[in-house]
GROMACS .gro file of C-alpha atoms in nm:
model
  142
    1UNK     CA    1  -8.564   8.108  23.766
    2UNK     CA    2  -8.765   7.758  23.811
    3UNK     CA    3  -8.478   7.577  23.602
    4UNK     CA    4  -8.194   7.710  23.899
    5UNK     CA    5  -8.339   7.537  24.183
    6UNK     CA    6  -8.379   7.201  24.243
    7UNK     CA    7  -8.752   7.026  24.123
    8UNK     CA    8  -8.889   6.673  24.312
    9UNK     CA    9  -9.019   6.432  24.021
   10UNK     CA   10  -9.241   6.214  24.247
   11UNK     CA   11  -9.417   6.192  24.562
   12UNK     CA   12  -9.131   5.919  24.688
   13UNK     CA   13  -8.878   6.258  24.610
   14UNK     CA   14  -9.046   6.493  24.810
   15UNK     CA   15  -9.091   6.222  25.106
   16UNK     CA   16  -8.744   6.185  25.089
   17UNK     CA   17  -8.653   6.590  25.103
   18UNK     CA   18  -8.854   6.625  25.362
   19UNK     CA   19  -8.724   6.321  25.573
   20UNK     CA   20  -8.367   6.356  25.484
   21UNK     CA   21  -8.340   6.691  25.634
   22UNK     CA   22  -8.256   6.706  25.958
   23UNK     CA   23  -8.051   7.041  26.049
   24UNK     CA   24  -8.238   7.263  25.780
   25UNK     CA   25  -8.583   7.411  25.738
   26UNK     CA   26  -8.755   7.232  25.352
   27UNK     CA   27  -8.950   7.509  25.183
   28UNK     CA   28  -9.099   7.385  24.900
   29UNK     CA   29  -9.325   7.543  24.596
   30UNK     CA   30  -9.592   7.372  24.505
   31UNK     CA   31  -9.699   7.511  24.188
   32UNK     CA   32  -9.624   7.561  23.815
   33UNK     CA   33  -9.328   7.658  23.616
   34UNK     CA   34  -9.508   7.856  23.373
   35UNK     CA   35  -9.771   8.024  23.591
   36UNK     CA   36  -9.646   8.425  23.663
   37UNK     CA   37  -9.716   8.435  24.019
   38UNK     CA   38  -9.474   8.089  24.028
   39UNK     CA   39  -9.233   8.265  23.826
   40UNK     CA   40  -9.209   8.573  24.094
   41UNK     CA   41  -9.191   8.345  24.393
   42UNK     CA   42  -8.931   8.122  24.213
   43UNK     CA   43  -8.727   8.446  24.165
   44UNK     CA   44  -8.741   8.548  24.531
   45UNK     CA   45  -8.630   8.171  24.632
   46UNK     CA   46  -8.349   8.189  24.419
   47UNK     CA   47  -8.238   8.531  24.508
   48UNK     CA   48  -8.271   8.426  24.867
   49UNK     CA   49  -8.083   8.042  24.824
   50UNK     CA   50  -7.743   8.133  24.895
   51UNK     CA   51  -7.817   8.362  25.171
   52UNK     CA   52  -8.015   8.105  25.370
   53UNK     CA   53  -7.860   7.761  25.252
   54UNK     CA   54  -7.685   7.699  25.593
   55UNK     CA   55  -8.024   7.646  25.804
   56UNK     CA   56  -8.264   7.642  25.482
   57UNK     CA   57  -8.325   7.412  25.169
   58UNK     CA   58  -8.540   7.516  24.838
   59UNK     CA   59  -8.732   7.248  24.614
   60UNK     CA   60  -8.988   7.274  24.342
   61UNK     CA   61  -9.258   7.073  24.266
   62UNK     CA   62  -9.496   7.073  23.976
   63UNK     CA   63  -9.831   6.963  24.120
   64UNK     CA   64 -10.000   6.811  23.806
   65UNK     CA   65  -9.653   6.595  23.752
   66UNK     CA   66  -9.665   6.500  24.158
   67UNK     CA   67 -10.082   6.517  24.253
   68UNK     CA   68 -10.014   6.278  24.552
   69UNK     CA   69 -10.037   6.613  24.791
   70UNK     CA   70 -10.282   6.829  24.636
   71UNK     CA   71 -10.576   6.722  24.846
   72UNK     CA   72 -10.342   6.662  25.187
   73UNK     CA   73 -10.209   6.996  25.181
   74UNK     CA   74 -10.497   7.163  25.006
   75UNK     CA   75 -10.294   7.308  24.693
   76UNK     CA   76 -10.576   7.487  24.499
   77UNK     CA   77 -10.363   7.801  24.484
   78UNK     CA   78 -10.147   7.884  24.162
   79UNK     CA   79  -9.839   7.889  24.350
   80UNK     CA   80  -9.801   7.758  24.736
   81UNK     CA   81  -9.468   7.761  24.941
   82UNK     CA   82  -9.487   7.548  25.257
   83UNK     CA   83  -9.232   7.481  25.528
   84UNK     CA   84  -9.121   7.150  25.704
   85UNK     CA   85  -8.848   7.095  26.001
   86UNK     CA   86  -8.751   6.730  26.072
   87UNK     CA   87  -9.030   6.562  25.887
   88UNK     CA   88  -9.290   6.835  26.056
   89UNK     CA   89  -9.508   7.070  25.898
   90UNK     CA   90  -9.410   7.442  26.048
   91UNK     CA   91  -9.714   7.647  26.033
   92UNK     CA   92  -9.690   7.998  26.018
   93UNK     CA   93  -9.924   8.288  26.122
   94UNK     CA   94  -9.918   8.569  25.867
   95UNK     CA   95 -10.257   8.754  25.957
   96UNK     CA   96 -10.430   8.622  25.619
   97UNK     CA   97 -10.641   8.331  25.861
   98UNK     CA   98 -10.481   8.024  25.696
   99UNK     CA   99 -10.121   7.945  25.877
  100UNK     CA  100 -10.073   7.600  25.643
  101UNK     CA  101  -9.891   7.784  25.359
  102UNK     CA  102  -9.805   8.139  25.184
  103UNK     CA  103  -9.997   8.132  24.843
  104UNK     CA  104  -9.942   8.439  24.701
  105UNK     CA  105  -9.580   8.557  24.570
  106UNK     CA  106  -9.397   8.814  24.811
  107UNK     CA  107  -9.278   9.132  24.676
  108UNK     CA  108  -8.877   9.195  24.834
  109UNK     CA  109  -8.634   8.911  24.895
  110UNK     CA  110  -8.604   9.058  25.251
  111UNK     CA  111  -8.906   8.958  25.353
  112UNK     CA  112  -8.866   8.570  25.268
  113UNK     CA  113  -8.560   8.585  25.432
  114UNK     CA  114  -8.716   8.693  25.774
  115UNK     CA  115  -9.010   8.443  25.717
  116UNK     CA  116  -8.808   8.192  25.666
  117UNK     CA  117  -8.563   8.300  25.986
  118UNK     CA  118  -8.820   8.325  26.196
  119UNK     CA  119  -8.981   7.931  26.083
  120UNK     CA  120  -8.576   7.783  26.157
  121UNK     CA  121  -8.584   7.960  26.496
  122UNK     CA  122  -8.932   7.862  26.564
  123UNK     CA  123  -8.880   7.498  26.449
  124UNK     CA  124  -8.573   7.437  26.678
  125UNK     CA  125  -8.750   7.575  26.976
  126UNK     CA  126  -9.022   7.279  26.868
  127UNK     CA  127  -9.311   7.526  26.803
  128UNK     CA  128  -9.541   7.417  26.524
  129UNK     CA  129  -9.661   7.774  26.475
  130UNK     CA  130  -9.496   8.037  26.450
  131UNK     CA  131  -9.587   8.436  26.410
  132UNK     CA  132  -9.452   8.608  26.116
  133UNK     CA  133  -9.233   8.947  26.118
  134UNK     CA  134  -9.483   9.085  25.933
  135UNK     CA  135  -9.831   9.124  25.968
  136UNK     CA  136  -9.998   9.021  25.594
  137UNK     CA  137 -10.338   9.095  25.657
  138UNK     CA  138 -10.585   9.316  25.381
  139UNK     CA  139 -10.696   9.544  25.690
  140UNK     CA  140 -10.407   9.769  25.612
  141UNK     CA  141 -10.352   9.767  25.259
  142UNK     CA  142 -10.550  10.123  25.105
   0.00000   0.00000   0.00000
């Protein structure tokens, strides 16, 4: 589903999304187009694009076409989805320890959706972190 949402080219691009947005939450995924786990996630983005594009905007980026933010943002992972409110990086606490980014692809479109509800109501409260709906840690997984 990579080809259905829109990809940034160059670092000046995704500068520009991230600025140029001023009413919507950015969530972009860094990754690769023909990586699986970048495949799933870009699946659950689309599914969830229509249903969130009043307070929510999806971009791709390929990160060996743009490497300007792979040591900034740490983007080691296969696939990384990040989110941004007025030119501010929203942080997000899913129990896994690291709050910069989800890298790993989510299972149900439902659950993206609430993440990224509960980053837009975070974000417009001005809260750089905020606590996800769902608790992600391995403690309970058997």
């Amino acid at each position: 589903m990579s080809y259905m949402l829109p990809h940034l080219h160059n670092g000046w691009q995704v500068d520009q999304a991230i600025l140029g947005e001023e009413d919507r939450v950015v969530i972009i995924r860094f990754g690769h187009d023909w990586d699986p786990t970048c495949m799933h996630m870009d699946e659950i983005l689309f599914k969830i694009a229509d249903r969130v594009q009043k307070f929510a905007v999806t971009y791709l980026v390929d990160i060996t076409a743009v490497p300007d933010f792979n040591k900034m943002y740490e983007l080691y992972d296969p696939c990384t989805v990040m989110f941004f409110y007025r030119n501010k990086h929203i942080m997000i606490d899913l129990g896994t320890g690291n709050n910069n980014k989800i890298n790993w692809s989510l299972q149900d479109p439902q659950e993206m959706i609430d993440i990224v509800e509960t980053v837009y109501r975070g974000a417009r409260k001005g809260r750089g972190l905020v606590i996800s709906p769902k608790d992600y840690s391995t403690k309970y997984r058997y």
